Coordinates of C-alpha atoms in Angstrom, one line a residue:
X154 CA 10.7 2.8 -11.5
X155 CA 11.7 3.2 -15.1
X156 CA 10.3 6.7 -15.7
X157 CA 10.7 7.8 -12.1
X158 CA 14.3 6.7 -11.8
X159 CA 15.5 8.1 -15.1
X160 CA 13.3 11.0 -16.1
X161 CA 12.6 12.7 -12.8
X162 CA 8.9 12.7 -13.7
X163 CA 6.4 15.4 -12.8
X164 CA 3.1 14.1 -11.6
X165 CA -0.1 15.9 -10.8
X166 CA -1.4 15.9 -7.2
X167 CA 2.0 16.1 -5.4
X168 CA 4.8 18.6 -4.9
X169 CA 7.4 17.3 -7.3
X170 CA 10.0 19.7 -6.0
X171 CA 9.8 18.3 -2.5
X172 CA 9.9 14.7 -3.8
X173 CA 12.9 15.5 -6.0
X174 CA 14.7 17.0 -2.9
X175 CA 14.9 13.4 -1.5
X176 CA 17.9 12.9 -3.9
X177 CA 19.8 15.5 -1.8
X178 CA 19.6 13.5 1.5
X179 CA 23.1 12.6 2.7
X180 CA 23.7 8.9 3.1
X181 CA 25.0 7.9 6.5
X182 CA 24.9 5.2 9.2
X183 CA 21.1 6.0 9.6
X184 CA 20.4 3.9 6.5
X185 CA 21.1 0.2 7.0
X186 CA 20.6 -0.5 3.3
X187 CA 23.8 1.1 2.1
X188 CA 27.4 0.3 3.2
X189 CA 29.8 2.7 4.9
X190 CA 31.5 3.4 1.6
X191 CA 28.4 5.4 0.6
X192 CA 28.5 7.7 3.6
X193 CA 28.8 11.4 2.8
X194 CA 27.3 11.1 -0.7
X195 CA 23.9 12.3 -1.5
X196 CA 21.3 9.7 -2.5
X197 CA 21.2 11.0 -6.0
X198 CA 24.9 11.2 -6.4
X199 CA 25.3 7.6 -5.1
X200 CA 22.9 6.3 -7.7
X201 CA 24.4 8.4 -10.5
X202 CA 27.9 6.9 -9.7
X203 CA 26.8 3.7 -11.2
X204 CA 26.5 1.4 -8.2
X205 CA 24.9 -2.1 -8.5
X206 CA 23.7 -4.8 -6.3
X207 CA 27.3 -6.0 -5.8
X208 CA 28.1 -2.7 -4.0
X209 CA 25.5 -3.2 -1.3
X210 CA 25.4 -5.4 1.8
X211 CA 23.3 -7.9 3.5
X212 CA 20.7 -8.1 5.0
X213 CA 19.0 -6.2 2.2
X214 CA 15.6 -5.4 0.7
X215 CA 15.5 -4.4 -2.9
X216 CA 12.7 -3.3 -5.3
X217 CA 12.4 -4.1 -9.0
X218 CA 11.9 -1.1 -11.2
X219 CA 10.7 -3.1 -14.3
X220 CA 8.2 -5.1 -12.3
X221 CA 6.8 -2.0 -10.5
X222 CA 6.3 -0.1 -13.7
X223 CA 4.6 -3.0 -15.3
X224 CA 2.3 -3.5 -12.3
X225 CA 1.3 0.2 -12.2
X226 CA 0.6 0.3 -15.9
X227 CA -1.5 -2.9 -15.7
X228 CA -3.6 -1.6 -12.8
X229 CA -4.1 1.9 -14.4
X230 CA -5.3 0.3 -17.7
X231 CA -7.6 -2.1 -15.9
X232 CA -9.2 0.7 -13.9
X233 CA -9.6 2.9 -16.9
X234 CA -11.2 0.0 -18.8
X235 CA -13.7 -0.6 -15.9
X236 CA -14.5 3.1 -15.5
X237 CA -13.4 3.3 -11.8
X238 CA -10.9 5.5 -10.0
X239 CA -7.9 4.4 -8.0
X240 CA -6.7 5.9 -4.7
X241 CA -3.8 3.6 -3.8
X242 CA -3.4 2.9 -0.1
X243 CA -0.1 4.8 0.5
X244 CA 0.3 3.3 4.0
X245 CA 1.7 0.2 2.2
X246 CA 4.9 1.9 1.2
X247 CA 4.8 5.4 2.9
X248 CA 7.1 6.3 0.0
X249 CA 6.2 9.6 -1.7
X250 CA 8.4 8.7 -4.7
X251 CA 6.2 5.7 -5.3
X252 CA 3.0 7.7 -4.7
X253 CA 4.2 10.1 -7.4
X254 CA 4.6 7.2 -9.8
X255 CA 1.0 6.1 -9.1
X256 CA -0.3 9.6 -9.5
X257 CA 1.5 10.0 -12.8
X258 CA -0.3 6.9 -14.0
X259 CA -3.7 8.4 -13.3
X260 CA -4.4 7.7 -9.6
X261 CA -7.3 9.9 -8.3
X262 CA -5.3 10.6 -5.1
X263 CA -3.6 8.7 -2.3
X264 CA -5.3 6.8 0.6
X265 CA -3.7 7.0 4.1
X266 CA -4.6 5.5 7.4
X267 CA -4.1 8.0 10.2
X268 CA -3.2 11.5 11.2
X269 CA 0.6 11.1 11.2
X270 CA 0.5 9.6 7.7
X271 CA -1.7 12.5 6.7
X272 CA 0.9 15.0 7.9
X273 CA 3.5 13.2 5.7
X274 CA 1.2 13.5 2.8
X275 CA 0.7 17.2 3.5
X276 CA 4.5 17.7 3.7
X277 CA 4.9 16.2 0.3
X278 CA 2.1 18.3 -1.2
X279 CA -0.5 15.6 -1.8
X280 CA -3.5 17.4 -3.2
X281 CA -6.2 14.8 -2.7
X282 CA -6.2 12.3 0.2
X283 CA -8.7 9.8 1.6
X284 CA -8.1 8.8 5.2
X285 CA -9.6 5.3 5.5
X286 CA -10.2 5.7 9.2
X287 CA -12.2 7.7 11.7
X288 CA -10.4 10.7 13.1
X289 CA -11.2 10.8 16.8
X290 CA -8.1 12.6 18.2
X291 CA -9.1 16.2 18.8
X292 CA -5.6 17.4 17.8
X293 CA -5.8 15.6 14.5
X294 CA -9.3 16.9 13.8
X295 CA -8.3 20.5 14.6
X296 CA -5.1 20.2 12.5
X297 CA -7.1 18.9 9.5
X298 CA -9.6 21.7 9.8
X299 CA -6.8 24.2 9.6
X300 CA -4.6 22.5 7.0
X301 CA -7.2 21.7 4.3
X302 CA -7.4 24.0 1.4
X303 CA -8.2 24.0 -2.3
X304 CA -4.8 22.3 -2.8
X305 CA -5.2 19.9 0.1
X306 CA -8.5 18.1 -0.1
X307 CA -9.2 15.4 2.5
X308 CA -12.1 13.0 3.1
X309 CA -12.1 10.8 6.2
X310 CA -14.5 8.2 7.5
X311 CA -17.1 8.0 10.4
X312 CA -18.7 4.9 11.7
X313 CA -20.7 5.9 14.8
X314 CA -22.9 8.6 16.2
X315 CA -20.3 9.2 18.9
X316 CA -17.7 10.0 16.2
X317 CA -20.0 12.5 14.6
X318 CA -20.7 14.1 18.0
X319 CA -17.0 14.2 18.9
X320 CA -15.9 15.8 15.6
X321 CA -18.8 18.3 15.8
X322 CA -17.8 19.3 19.4
X323 CA -14.1 19.6 18.5
X324 CA -14.8 21.7 15.4
X325 CA -17.1 24.0 17.3
X326 CA -14.0 25.7 18.5
X327 CA -12.8 26.3 14.9
X328 CA -15.4 28.8 13.5
X329 CA -16.4 28.1 9.9
X330 CA -14.7 24.8 9.7
X331 CA -16.2 22.0 7.6
X332 CA -14.6 18.6 6.9
X333 CA -15.7 16.0 4.3
X334 CA -16.6 12.5 5.6
X335 CA -18.0 9.3 4.3
X336 CA -20.1 6.8 6.3
X337 CA -18.2 3.5 6.7
X338 CA -20.2 0.2 6.6
X339 CA -18.5 -2.8 8.1
X340 CA -19.6 -6.4 8.8
X341 CA -19.9 -8.9 11.6
X342 CA -16.4 -10.0 12.7
X343 CA -14.8 -7.3 10.6
X344 CA -12.8 -4.4 11.8
X345 CA -14.3 -0.9 11.9
X346 CA -17.6 0.2 10.3
X347 CA -21.2 0.1 11.2
X348 CA -22.6 -3.4 11.3
X349 CA -25.9 -2.8 9.7
X350 CA -27.2 -0.6 6.9
X351 CA -29.9 0.8 9.2
X352 CA -27.2 2.0 11.6
X353 CA -25.2 3.5 8.8
X354 CA -28.3 5.4 7.6
X355 CA -28.8 6.9 11.1
X356 CA -25.2 8.1 11.1
X357 CA -25.6 9.6 7.6
X358 CA -28.6 11.5 8.9
X359 CA -26.6 12.8 11.8
X360 CA -23.8 14.0 9.5
X361 CA -26.4 15.6 7.2
X362 CA -27.8 17.5 10.1
X363 CA -24.4 18.6 11.5
X364 CA -22.8 22.0 11.1
X365 CA -19.1 21.0 10.6
X366 CA -19.3 17.8 8.6
X367 CA -20.2 17.3 5.0
X368 CA -21.4 13.8 3.8
X369 CA -19.7 12.9 0.5
X370 CA -19.9 9.2 0.3
X371 CA -20.1 5.6 1.6
X372 CA -17.6 2.8 1.8
X373 CA -15.5 0.4 3.8
X374 CA -13.1 -2.5 3.5
X375 CA -14.1 -5.9 2.5
X376 CA -10.6 -7.4 3.1
X377 CA -11.2 -7.7 6.9
X378 CA -14.2 -10.0 6.3
X379 CA -12.3 -12.8 4.3
X380 CA -8.8 -14.1 3.9
X381 CA -9.0 -16.5 1.0
X382 CA -10.5 -16.8 -2.4
X383 CA -12.7 -19.8 -1.8
X384 CA -16.5 -19.8 -2.5
X385 CA -17.5 -19.0 1.1
X386 CA -15.0 -16.1 1.3
X387 CA -16.1 -14.6 -2.0
X388 CA -19.8 -15.0 -1.1
X389 CA -19.1 -13.0 2.1
X390 CA -17.2 -10.3 0.2
X391 CA -19.9 -9.9 -2.4
X392 CA -22.7 -9.9 0.2
X393 CA -20.9 -7.1 2.0
X394 CA -20.5 -5.1 -1.1
X395 CA -24.1 -5.5 -2.0
X396 CA -24.9 -3.9 1.4
X397 CA -22.6 -1.0 0.6
X398 CA -24.5 -0.4 -2.7
X399 CA -27.8 -0.7 -0.7
X400 CA -26.6 2.0 1.7
X401 CA -25.6 4.3 -1.2
X402 CA -29.0 3.9 -2.8
X403 CA -30.8 4.7 0.4
X404 CA -28.7 7.9 1.0
X405 CA -29.4 9.0 -2.5
X406 CA -33.1 8.4 -2.0
X407 CA -33.1 10.5 1.1
X408 CA -30.9 13.2 -0.4
X409 CA -28.5 12.9 2.5
X410 CA -25.4 13.7 0.5
X411 CA -24.2 17.2 0.7
X412 CA -25.5 19.6 -1.9
X413 CA -23.1 19.8 -4.8
X414 CA -20.8 17.2 -3.4
X415 CA -18.9 14.8 -5.7
X416 CA -20.0 11.5 -4.2
X417 CA -17.6 8.7 -3.5
X418 CA -18.5 5.0 -3.2
X419 CA -15.3 3.2 -2.1
X420 CA -14.0 -0.2 -1.2
X421 CA -11.4 -2.5 -2.5
X422 CA -8.0 -3.6 -1.2
X423 CA -5.6 -5.7 -3.2
X424 CA -7.4 -9.0 -2.9
X425 CA -11.0 -8.5 -4.1
X426 CA -10.9 -5.4 -6.2
X427 CA -12.5 -7.3 -9.1
X428 CA -15.6 -8.1 -7.0
X429 CA -15.7 -4.5 -5.8
X430 CA -16.0 -3.3 -9.4
X431 CA -18.4 -6.0 -10.4
X432 CA -20.8 -5.2 -7.5
X433 CA -20.3 -1.4 -7.1
X434 CA -19.3 -0.4 -10.6
X435 CA -22.8 0.5 -11.6
X436 CA -22.9 3.2 -8.9
X437 CA -20.5 5.3 -10.9
X438 CA -22.1 7.9 -13.2
X439 CA -22.7 11.6 -13.7
X440 CA -25.6 13.4 -12.3
X441 CA -26.9 10.7 -9.9
X442 CA -27.1 13.2 -7.1
X443 CA -28.4 16.5 -8.6
X444 CA -25.5 17.9 -10.6
X445 CA -22.9 16.0 -8.6
X446 CA -20.7 13.2 -9.9
X447 CA -20.7 9.7 -8.3
X448 CA -17.4 7.9 -8.5
X449 CA -16.4 4.4 -7.5
X450 CA -12.9 4.4 -6.0
X451 CA -10.9 1.4 -5.2
X452 CA -8.0 1.6 -2.8
X453 CA -5.6 -1.2 -3.6
X454 CA -2.2 -0.6 -2.1
X455 CA -0.1 -3.8 -2.6
X456 CA -0.5 -4.1 -6.3
X457 CA 2.5 -2.0 -7.2
X458 CA 5.0 -4.2 -5.3
X459 CA 2.9 -7.4 -5.1
X460 CA 4.6 -10.4 -3.5
X461 CA 5.7 -14.0 -3.6
X462 CA 3.2 -15.1 -1.0
X463 CA -0.3 -14.0 0.1
X464 CA -1.1 -11.6 -2.7
X465 CA 0.4 -13.9 -5.3
X466 CA -2.2 -16.4 -4.4
X467 CA -5.2 -14.2 -3.8
X468 CA -4.8 -11.4 -6.3
X469 CA -7.7 -11.3 -8.8
X470 CA -5.3 -11.4 -11.7
X471 CA -4.0 -14.7 -10.5
X472 CA -7.3 -16.5 -10.2
X473 CA -10.8 -16.8 -11.6
X474 CA -12.4 -14.8 -14.3
X475 CA -9.8 -12.1 -14.4
X476 CA -7.1 -14.6 -15.2
X477 CA -9.3 -16.3 -17.7
X478 CA -10.0 -12.9 -19.3
X479 CA -6.3 -12.5 -20.1
X480 CA -5.3 -10.3 -17.3
X481 CA -1.7 -11.3 -16.6
X482 CA -0.7 -11.7 -12.9
X483 CA 1.2 -8.9 -11.2
X484 CA 4.9 -9.6 -10.7
X485 CA 6.6 -9.5 -7.4
X486 CA 8.8 -6.5 -7.2
X487 CA 10.5 -7.0 -3.8
X488 CA 13.2 -9.4 -2.7
X489 CA 15.3 -9.9 0.4
X490 CA 19.0 -10.8 0.2
X491 CA 20.6 -12.7 3.1
X492 CA 24.0 -14.2 3.7
X493 CA 24.9 -17.5 5.3
X494 CA 26.5 -16.7 8.7
X495 CA 26.5 -20.1 10.3
X496 CA 26.3 -23.8 9.3
X497 CA 25.7 -25.4 12.7
X498 CA 24.5 -28.8 11.6
X499 CA 23.9 -30.8 8.4
X500 CA 21.0 -29.3 6.4
X501 CA 20.7 -26.1 8.4
X502 CA 22.1 -22.7 7.4
X503 CA 21.5 -19.6 9.5
X504 CA 21.0 -16.4 7.4
X505 CA 21.7 -12.8 8.5
X506 CA 18.1 -11.5 7.9
X507 CA 15.3 -11.7 10.4
X508 CA 12.0 -10.1 11.5
X509 CA 13.7 -6.7 11.6
X510 CA 14.4 -7.0 7.9
X511 CA 11.6 -9.1 6.4
X512 CA 7.8 -9.6 6.8
X513 CA 6.6 -12.8 8.3
X514 CA 3.0 -12.1 9.3
X515 CA 1.5 -13.5 6.1
X516 CA 3.9 -16.4 5.6
X517 CA 7.6 -17.2 5.9
X518 CA 10.1 -16.0 3.3
X519 CA 10.6 -18.3 0.3
X520 CA 14.2 -19.3 -0.8
X521 CA 14.6 -18.7 -4.5
X522 CA 18.2 -18.3 -5.6
X523 CA 21.6 -19.1 -4.3
X524 CA 24.9 -17.4 -5.2
X525 CA 28.5 -17.2 -3.9
X526 CA 28.4 -13.4 -3.8
X527 CA 25.9 -10.5 -3.7
X528 CA 25.4 -9.4 -7.3
X529 CA 27.1 -12.5 -8.7
X530 CA 25.7 -15.4 -10.6
X531 CA 22.6 -16.8 -8.9
X532 CA 21.2 -20.4 -9.4
X533 CA 17.8 -21.8 -8.5
X534 CA 17.7 -23.0 -4.9
X535 CA 15.3 -25.9 -5.0
X536 CA 14.2 -28.1 -2.2
X537 CA 15.0 -25.5 0.5
X538 CA 12.7 -23.7 2.9
X539 CA 12.7 -21.3 5.8
X540 CA 11.5 -23.0 9.0
X541 CA 11.8 -20.2 11.5
X542 CA 12.7 -16.5 11.7
X543 CA 14.2 -14.8 14.7
X544 CA 14.8 -11.0 15.2
X545 CA 18.0 -11.0 13.2
X546 CA 18.3 -14.5 11.7
X547 CA 16.4 -17.1 9.8
X548 CA 16.7 -20.8 9.6
X549 CA 17.3 -22.2 6.1
X550 CA 16.6 -25.9 5.8
X551 CA 18.1 -27.7 2.8
X552 CA 19.2 -31.1 1.5
X553 CA 23.0 -31.4 2.0
X554 CA 23.1 -34.3 -0.4
X555 CA 22.0 -32.1 -3.3
X556 CA 22.9 -28.6 -2.2
X557 CA 26.2 -27.3 -1.0
X558 CA 26.2 -24.1 1.0
X559 CA 29.3 -22.2 2.3
X560 CA 29.7 -19.4 4.8
X561 CA 29.2 -16.1 3.0
X562 CA 26.9 -17.5 0.3
X563 CA 24.0 -15.3 -0.6
X564 CA 20.3 -16.3 -0.8
X565 CA 17.6 -14.4 -2.5
X566 CA 14.3 -14.7 -0.7
X567 CA 10.7 -14.1 -2.0
X568 CA 8.5 -12.3 0.5
X569 CA 4.9 -12.2 1.5
X570 CA 3.0 -8.9 2.3
X571 CA 4.6 -5.6 1.3
X572 CA 2.6 -3.8 3.9
X573 CA 5.0 -5.1 6.6
X574 CA 8.1 -5.1 4.5
X575 CA 8.6 -1.3 3.9
X576 CA 8.3 -0.3 7.5
X577 CA 11.5 -2.1 8.3
X578 CA 13.6 0.1 5.9
X579 CA 14.1 3.8 5.8
X580 CA 15.9 3.5 2.4
X581 CA 15.3 0.8 -0.2
X582 CA 17.5 0.4 -3.3
X583 CA 15.7 -0.1 -6.6
X584 CA 17.3 -2.5 -9.2
X585 CA 16.6 -1.9 -12.9
X586 CA 15.4 -5.5 -13.3
X587 CA 15.8 -8.1 -10.7
X588 CA 15.9 -10.8 -13.3
X589 CA 18.5 -9.4 -15.7
X590 CA 19.9 -6.0 -14.6
X591 CA 21.4 -5.4 -11.1
X592 CA 22.0 -1.7 -11.6
X593 CA 20.7 0.5 -8.7
X594 CA 18.5 3.0 -10.4
X595 CA 16.9 4.7 -7.4
X596 CA 16.8 4.8 -3.6
X597 CA 13.3 4.9 -2.1
X598 CA 12.8 6.8 1.1
X599 CA 10.1 5.7 3.5
X600 CA 8.3 7.7 6.2
X601 CA 6.7 5.5 8.8

């Protein structure tokens, strides 16, 4: 991103020295994003040499520094204005360089999804982590008990009496160990989480009575209950969030939160975070539980990169009251670049990028621009579509009467769903501005 790429920023909540050391990694055949000409150079030296998009190769995924910086600033300002905290879901990118940018712009901490991701966070010196999942592997539970410290604070989730019992039994072998947990409320047809408020209260009571667990909040994930922004979907989401608030109020009334704990009320992916703040925002205040603080924390992960598909359509800033209130939509900051490798029949071009390179689970790639060379002039590619994607190829359909394609031509593709884009690349070049400046200003390392 702008500041990250040029100023080597220092951010709170992460070990900046370890993140900076990524610039020393030697480029080699291990990184499909860079050509053989780069091998032997360090990542930092390669970027400093003045390379641009034209020096790379297809298939390729790139990020847009200008767009990411704007998206991060937009979300940071919105959260500050609403009085809520943000713990971006780091599993979207698994990129410590990008976590650092989010922390530098005021993020409370980073959310992760499982024990292996937690170890990555620990290795890069994250100081505050939420694990949006239940830890049920004894090795993971034991590791966390030993790894947590004043500079590595972790809160995970529980959603059953059995989980509480399992964690208690595991930690009984670690004298003096205590881990922080929140009770997860789910919904019928959703993913994890207790299905009723009454069940969740029972689990909270069990945590409160336990020796090795400390109850510090409630929460869950509304995104597994809906997949659109129509009236029925939003009604479902808001109904669920109302139950989360009800659970929080009940736990307060029974004094089930740990004495002195800073209490967390958390929900909010990248699709409905406005509804989360609207329904749960009132939970956030000082002193609601004795002398403790109660914070509402949203966990949006896709906002920094955004997309040209699912999130473009469902993001609160692209619809409804948020758009009417003047909140400009996020900008997609990821693109795929693919080259024509075959023209087997009229109106069909086969490109050299496939499922190994691009996400397809939330919609097929969207042809946007066409050029004769990577990094050269690109013109709008209208009337074309991707009809199918194989492991290493995709099928570009076009009108041969209006569009001429040649072997070796390059197509820029818009993508849907950053969560399944980053895991396909261990190294991702960052362009200064995908619309006007093709300089490579950073190389992002991922750790899936």
